[in-house]
PDB file of C-alpha atoms in Angstrom:
ATOM      1  CA  UNK A1188      -0.358   0.097  -0.075  1.00 79.00           C
ATOM      2  CA  UNK A1189       2.751   2.413   0.907  1.00 81.00           C
ATOM      3  CA  UNK A1190       4.450   1.660  -2.596  1.00 87.00           C
ATOM      4  CA  UNK A1191       1.125   2.583  -4.345  1.00 90.00           C
ATOM      5  CA  UNK A1192       1.086   5.890  -2.270  1.00 87.00           C
ATOM      6  CA  UNK A1193       4.756   6.576  -3.214  1.00 89.00           C
ATOM      7  CA  UNK A1194       4.071   6.065  -6.894  1.00 92.00           C
ATOM      8  CA  UNK A1195       1.076   8.044  -6.713  1.00 92.00           C
ATOM      9  CA  UNK A1196       2.785  11.122  -5.088  1.00 92.00           C
ATOM     10  CA  UNK A1197       5.797  10.526  -7.825  1.00 92.00           C
ATOM     11  CA  UNK A1198       3.347  10.841 -10.724  1.00 94.00           C
ATOM     12  CA  UNK A1199       1.855  13.841  -9.042  1.00 94.00           C
ATOM     13  CA  UNK A1200       5.085  15.602  -8.517  1.00 94.00           C
ATOM     14  CA  UNK A1201       6.130  14.951 -12.600  1.00 95.00           C
ATOM     15  CA  UNK A1202       2.669  16.350 -13.420  1.00 96.00           C
ATOM     16  CA  UNK A1203       3.129  19.705 -11.294  1.00 96.00           C
ATOM     17  CA  UNK A1204       6.739  19.631 -13.208  1.00 95.00           C
ATOM     18  CA  UNK A1205       4.912  19.186 -16.417  1.00 97.00           C
ATOM     19  CA  UNK A1206       2.271  21.857 -15.647  1.00 96.00           C
ATOM     20  CA  UNK A1207       4.975  24.386 -14.938  1.00 97.00           C
ATOM     21  CA  UNK A1208       6.798  23.700 -18.166  1.00 97.00           C
ATOM     22  CA  UNK A1209       3.259  24.356 -19.648  1.00 97.00           C
ATOM     23  CA  UNK A1210       2.771  27.623 -18.195  1.00 97.00           C
ATOM     24  CA  UNK A1211       6.212  28.718 -19.130  1.00 97.00           C
ATOM     25  CA  UNK A1212       5.358  27.560 -22.703  1.00 96.00           C
ATOM     26  CA  UNK A1213       1.972  29.803 -22.258  1.00 96.00           C
ATOM     27  CA  UNK A1214       3.854  32.521 -21.116  1.00 96.00           C
ATOM     28  CA  UNK A1215       6.215  32.513 -24.232  1.00 96.00           C
ATOM     29  CA  UNK A1216       3.149  32.125 -26.602  1.00 95.00           C
ATOM     30  CA  UNK A1217       1.701  35.189 -24.956  1.00 94.00           C
ATOM     31  CA  UNK A1218       4.663  37.339 -25.359  1.00 94.00           C
ATOM     32  CA  UNK A1219       4.878  36.087 -29.198  1.00 94.00           C
ATOM     33  CA  UNK A1220       0.929  37.159 -29.258  1.00 90.00           C
ATOM     34  CA  UNK A1221      -0.001  33.536 -30.511  1.00 92.00           C
ATOM     35  CA  UNK A1222      -3.682  33.348 -29.620  1.00 90.00           C
ATOM     36  CA  UNK A1223      -3.894  29.751 -31.233  1.00 94.00           C
ATOM     37  CA  UNK A1224      -0.979  28.358 -29.553  1.00 94.00           C
ATOM     38  CA  UNK A1225      -2.040  29.854 -26.323  1.00 93.00           C
ATOM     39  CA  UNK A1226      -5.472  27.971 -26.671  1.00 93.00           C
ATOM     40  CA  UNK A1227      -3.864  24.882 -27.376  1.00 96.00           C
ATOM     41  CA  UNK A1228      -1.845  24.840 -24.709  1.00 96.00           C
ATOM     42  CA  UNK A1229      -4.526  26.219 -22.055  1.00 95.00           C
ATOM     43  CA  UNK A1230      -6.585  23.212 -23.117  1.00 96.00           C
ATOM     44  CA  UNK A1231      -3.681  20.648 -22.395  1.00 96.00           C
ATOM     45  CA  UNK A1232      -3.107  22.429 -19.014  1.00 96.00           C
ATOM     46  CA  UNK A1233      -6.869  21.996 -18.058  1.00 96.00           C
ATOM     47  CA  UNK A1234      -6.567  18.194 -18.693  1.00 97.00           C
ATOM     48  CA  UNK A1235      -3.726  18.087 -16.893  1.00 96.00           C
ATOM     49  CA  UNK A1236      -4.949  19.967 -13.962  1.00 96.00           C
ATOM     50  CA  UNK A1237      -8.040  17.506 -14.266  1.00 97.00           C
ATOM     51  CA  UNK A1238      -5.715  14.547 -14.038  1.00 96.00           C
ATOM     52  CA  UNK A1239      -4.093  15.805 -11.036  1.00 95.00           C
ATOM     53  CA  UNK A1240      -7.184  16.240  -9.098  1.00 95.00           C
ATOM     54  CA  UNK A1241      -8.059  12.614 -10.306  1.00 95.00           C
ATOM     55  CA  UNK A1242      -4.868  11.499  -8.652  1.00 94.00           C
ATOM     56  CA  UNK A1243      -5.241  13.718  -5.513  1.00 92.00           C
ATOM     57  CA  UNK A1244      -8.800  11.833  -5.076  1.00 93.00           C
ATOM     58  CA  UNK A1245      -6.835   8.380  -5.583  1.00 93.00           C
ATOM     59  CA  UNK A1246      -4.253   9.302  -3.083  1.00 91.00           C
ATOM     60  CA  UNK A1247      -7.011  10.388  -0.460  1.00 90.00           C
ATOM     61  CA  UNK A1248      -8.463   6.838  -1.084  1.00 90.00           C
ATOM     62  CA  UNK A1249      -5.099   5.290  -0.543  1.00 89.00           C
ATOM     63  CA  UNK A1250      -4.476   7.123   2.718  1.00 87.00           C
ATOM     64  CA  UNK A1251      -7.890   5.966   3.850  1.00 87.00           C
ATOM     65  CA  UNK A1252      -7.140   2.478   3.497  1.00 87.00           C
ATOM     66  CA  UNK A1253      -3.891   2.784   5.671  1.00 84.00           C
ATOM     67  CA  UNK A1254      -5.891   4.604   8.282  1.00 82.00           C
ATOM     68  CA  UNK A1255      -9.706   5.331   7.935  1.00 83.00           C
ATOM     69  CA  UNK A1256      -9.445   8.284  10.224  1.00 84.00           C
ATOM     70  CA  UNK A1257      -6.910  10.227   8.244  1.00 82.00           C
ATOM     71  CA  UNK A1258      -7.957  12.602   5.615  1.00 80.00           C
ATOM     72  CA  UNK A1259      -4.195  13.808   4.755  1.00 82.00           C
ATOM     73  CA  UNK A1260      -0.948  12.303   3.744  1.00 82.00           C
ATOM     74  CA  UNK A1261       0.752  13.764   6.682  1.00 82.00           C
ATOM     75  CA  UNK A1262      -1.591  12.254   9.241  1.00 82.00           C
ATOM     76  CA  UNK A1263      -0.311   9.007   8.700  1.00 84.00           C
ATOM     77  CA  UNK A1264       3.176   9.697   8.044  1.00 82.00           C
ATOM     78  CA  UNK A1265       4.364   9.167  11.728  1.00 83.00           C
ATOM     79  CA  UNK A1266       2.893   5.618  11.339  1.00 80.00           C
ATOM     80  CA  UNK A1267       5.491   4.675   8.547  1.00 79.00           C
ATOM     81  CA  UNK A1268       9.081   3.117   8.644  1.00 82.00           C
ATOM     82  CA  UNK A1269      11.809   5.971   8.624  1.00 85.00           C
ATOM     83  CA  UNK A1270      13.198   5.608   5.226  1.00 87.00           C
ATOM     84  CA  UNK A1271       9.482   5.433   3.503  1.00 85.00           C
ATOM     85  CA  UNK A1272       8.269   8.518   5.458  1.00 86.00           C
ATOM     86  CA  UNK A1273      11.688  10.296   4.515  1.00 90.00           C
ATOM     87  CA  UNK A1274      11.145   9.395   0.916  1.00 88.00           C
ATOM     88  CA  UNK A1275       7.694  10.366   1.009  1.00 88.00           C
ATOM     89  CA  UNK A1276       8.461  13.684   2.660  1.00 90.00           C
ATOM     90  CA  UNK A1277      10.862  14.629   0.233  1.00 91.00           C
ATOM     91  CA  UNK A1278       8.454  14.054  -2.690  1.00 90.00           C
ATOM     92  CA  UNK A1279       5.792  16.116  -0.841  1.00 91.00           C
ATOM     93  CA  UNK A1280       8.442  18.747  -0.435  1.00 92.00           C
ATOM     94  CA  UNK A1281       9.768  18.807  -3.655  1.00 92.00           C
ATOM     95  CA  UNK A1282       5.808  18.879  -5.084  1.00 92.00           C
ATOM     96  CA  UNK A1283       5.046  21.559  -2.903  1.00 94.00           C
ATOM     97  CA  UNK A1284       8.132  23.705  -4.312  1.00 94.00           C
ATOM     98  CA  UNK A1285       6.820  23.157  -7.704  1.00 94.00           C
ATOM     99  CA  UNK A1286       3.206  23.815  -7.028  1.00 95.00           C
ATOM    100  CA  UNK A1287       4.724  27.414  -5.694  1.00 96.00           C
ATOM    101  CA  UNK A1288       6.556  27.667  -8.820  1.00 96.00           C
ATOM    102  CA  UNK A1289       3.664  27.091 -10.642  1.00 96.00           C
ATOM    103  CA  UNK A1290       1.395  29.567  -8.822  1.00 96.00           C
ATOM    104  CA  UNK A1291       4.156  32.160  -9.332  1.00 97.00           C
ATOM    105  CA  UNK A1292       3.953  31.530 -12.906  1.00 96.00           C
ATOM    106  CA  UNK A1293       0.319  31.344 -13.402  1.00 96.00           C
ATOM    107  CA  UNK A1294       0.063  34.579 -11.769  1.00 96.00           C
ATOM    108  CA  UNK A1295       2.704  36.087 -14.230  1.00 96.00           C
ATOM    109  CA  UNK A1296       0.515  34.614 -17.339  1.00 95.00           C
ATOM    110  CA  UNK A1297      -2.564  35.936 -15.861  1.00 96.00           C
ATOM    111  CA  UNK A1298      -1.118  39.608 -15.493  1.00 96.00           C
ATOM    112  CA  UNK A1299       0.334  39.425 -18.983  1.00 94.00           C
ATOM    113  CA  UNK A1300      -3.164  38.192 -20.435  1.00 93.00           C
ATOM    114  CA  UNK A1301      -5.013  41.007 -18.589  1.00 95.00           C
ATOM    115  CA  UNK A1302      -2.379  43.572 -19.996  1.00 93.00           C
ATOM    116  CA  UNK A1303      -2.802  42.341 -23.686  1.00 92.00           C
ATOM    117  CA  UNK A1304      -6.398  42.394 -23.005  1.00 91.00           C
ATOM    118  CA  UNK A1305      -6.457  45.959 -21.626  1.00 93.00           C
ATOM    119  CA  UNK A1306      -4.186  46.978 -24.584  1.00 92.00           C
ATOM    120  CA  UNK A1307      -6.468  45.683 -27.277  1.00 91.00           C
ATOM    121  CA  UNK A1308      -9.724  47.184 -25.632  1.00 92.00           C
ATOM    122  CA  UNK A1309      -8.005  50.331 -25.809  1.00 93.00           C
ATOM    123  CA  UNK A1310      -7.073  50.119 -29.125  1.00 92.00           C
ATOM    124  CA  UNK A1311     -10.681  49.171 -30.121  1.00 91.00           C
ATOM    125  CA  UNK A1312     -11.810  51.963 -28.528  1.00 90.00           C
ATOM    126  CA  UNK A1313      -9.485  54.291 -29.997  1.00 90.00           C
ATOM    127  CA  UNK A1314     -10.376  53.260 -33.428  1.00 90.00           C
ATOM    128  CA  UNK A1315     -14.096  53.421 -32.582  1.00 88.00           C
ATOM    129  CA  UNK A1316     -13.734  57.054 -31.738  1.00 86.00           C
ATOM    130  CA  UNK A1317     -11.936  57.709 -34.846  1.00 85.00           C
ATOM    131  CA  UNK A1318     -14.094  56.448 -37.148  1.00 83.00           C
ATOM    132  CA  UNK A1319     -17.160  57.721 -35.331  1.00 79.00           C
ATOM    133  CA  UNK A1320     -18.687  60.814 -37.190  1.00 70.00           C
ATOM    134  CA  UNK A1321     -17.489  64.099 -35.340  1.00 71.00           C
ATOM    135  CA  UNK A1322     -20.001  66.157 -37.647  1.00 65.00           C
ATOM    136  CA  UNK A1323     -23.346  65.127 -37.561  1.00 62.00           C
ATOM    137  CA  UNK A1324     -24.056  66.755 -40.910  1.00 61.00           C
ATOM    138  CA  UNK A1325     -23.531  63.006 -42.499  1.00 61.00           C
ATOM    139  CA  UNK A1326     -25.844  60.684 -44.241  1.00 63.00           C
ATOM    140  CA  UNK A1327     -28.087  59.035 -42.509  1.00 62.00           C
ATOM    141  CA  UNK A1328     -28.849  55.177 -42.040  1.00 65.00           C
ATOM    142  CA  UNK A1329     -31.241  55.287 -45.293  1.00 67.00           C
ATOM    143  CA  UNK A1330     -28.247  56.855 -47.119  1.00 65.00           C
ATOM    144  CA  UNK A1331     -29.825  60.379 -47.425  1.00 65.00           C
ATOM    145  CA  UNK A1332     -28.014  63.458 -46.490  1.00 62.00           C
ATOM    146  CA  UNK A1333     -29.344  64.609 -43.074  1.00 58.00           C
ATOM    147  CA  UNK A1334     -30.026  68.239 -43.152  1.00 59.00           C
ATOM    148  CA  UNK A1335     -29.472  69.425 -39.488  1.00 57.00           C
ATOM    149  CA  UNK A1336     -31.064  72.864 -39.966  1.00 62.00           C
ATOM    150  CA  UNK A1337     -32.459  74.357 -36.793  1.00 60.00           C
ATOM    151  CA  UNK A1338     -36.090  74.171 -36.506  1.00 63.00           C
ATOM    152  CA  UNK A1339     -38.109  77.210 -37.170  1.00 64.00           C
ATOM    153  CA  UNK A1340     -38.819  79.901 -34.413  1.00 67.00           C
ATOM    154  CA  UNK A1341     -41.147  82.531 -34.321  1.00 66.00           C
ATOM    155  CA  UNK A1342     -39.497  85.950 -34.212  1.00 67.00           C
ATOM    156  CA  UNK A1343     -41.114  88.245 -31.681  1.00 66.00           C
ATOM    157  CA  UNK A1344     -40.295  91.568 -30.879  1.00 61.00           C
ATOM    158  CA  UNK A1345     -39.969  95.119 -32.667  1.00 62.00           C
ATOM    159  CA  UNK A1346     -38.003  95.805 -35.697  1.00 53.00           C
TER     160      UNK A1346
END
């Protein structure tokens, strides 16, 4: 059972490393302004995240087989042999470090994507303002010239 737990944690650690590499690739594609490439990588990232979540649920089941009252891996570590505990603790520490790196990279990606969105929105707003006619003496939607003459008024008073 402990071997299965170690293998599960090892798979998760490798998956988190792959996630970090994919996030770096996504950042590179964002910098190169390649939306199709970003979409492809994002789909792979989402699938990998789903698989990591599945592995975590599987690990929780394995932990509960060892100790039905335990909900987390750290709760069963004291009951393991020193060698096994040390291996698992090292794997968990390495995975935690990689998860922190992934979080930092994901934040960078999100900030860059938001900046590109803001830039594109500003450019579209600028272009829209530039093509909007400033003079209201233009053709109407029916294709006729709008005559914007002031409405007639009565003149009262002495001449």
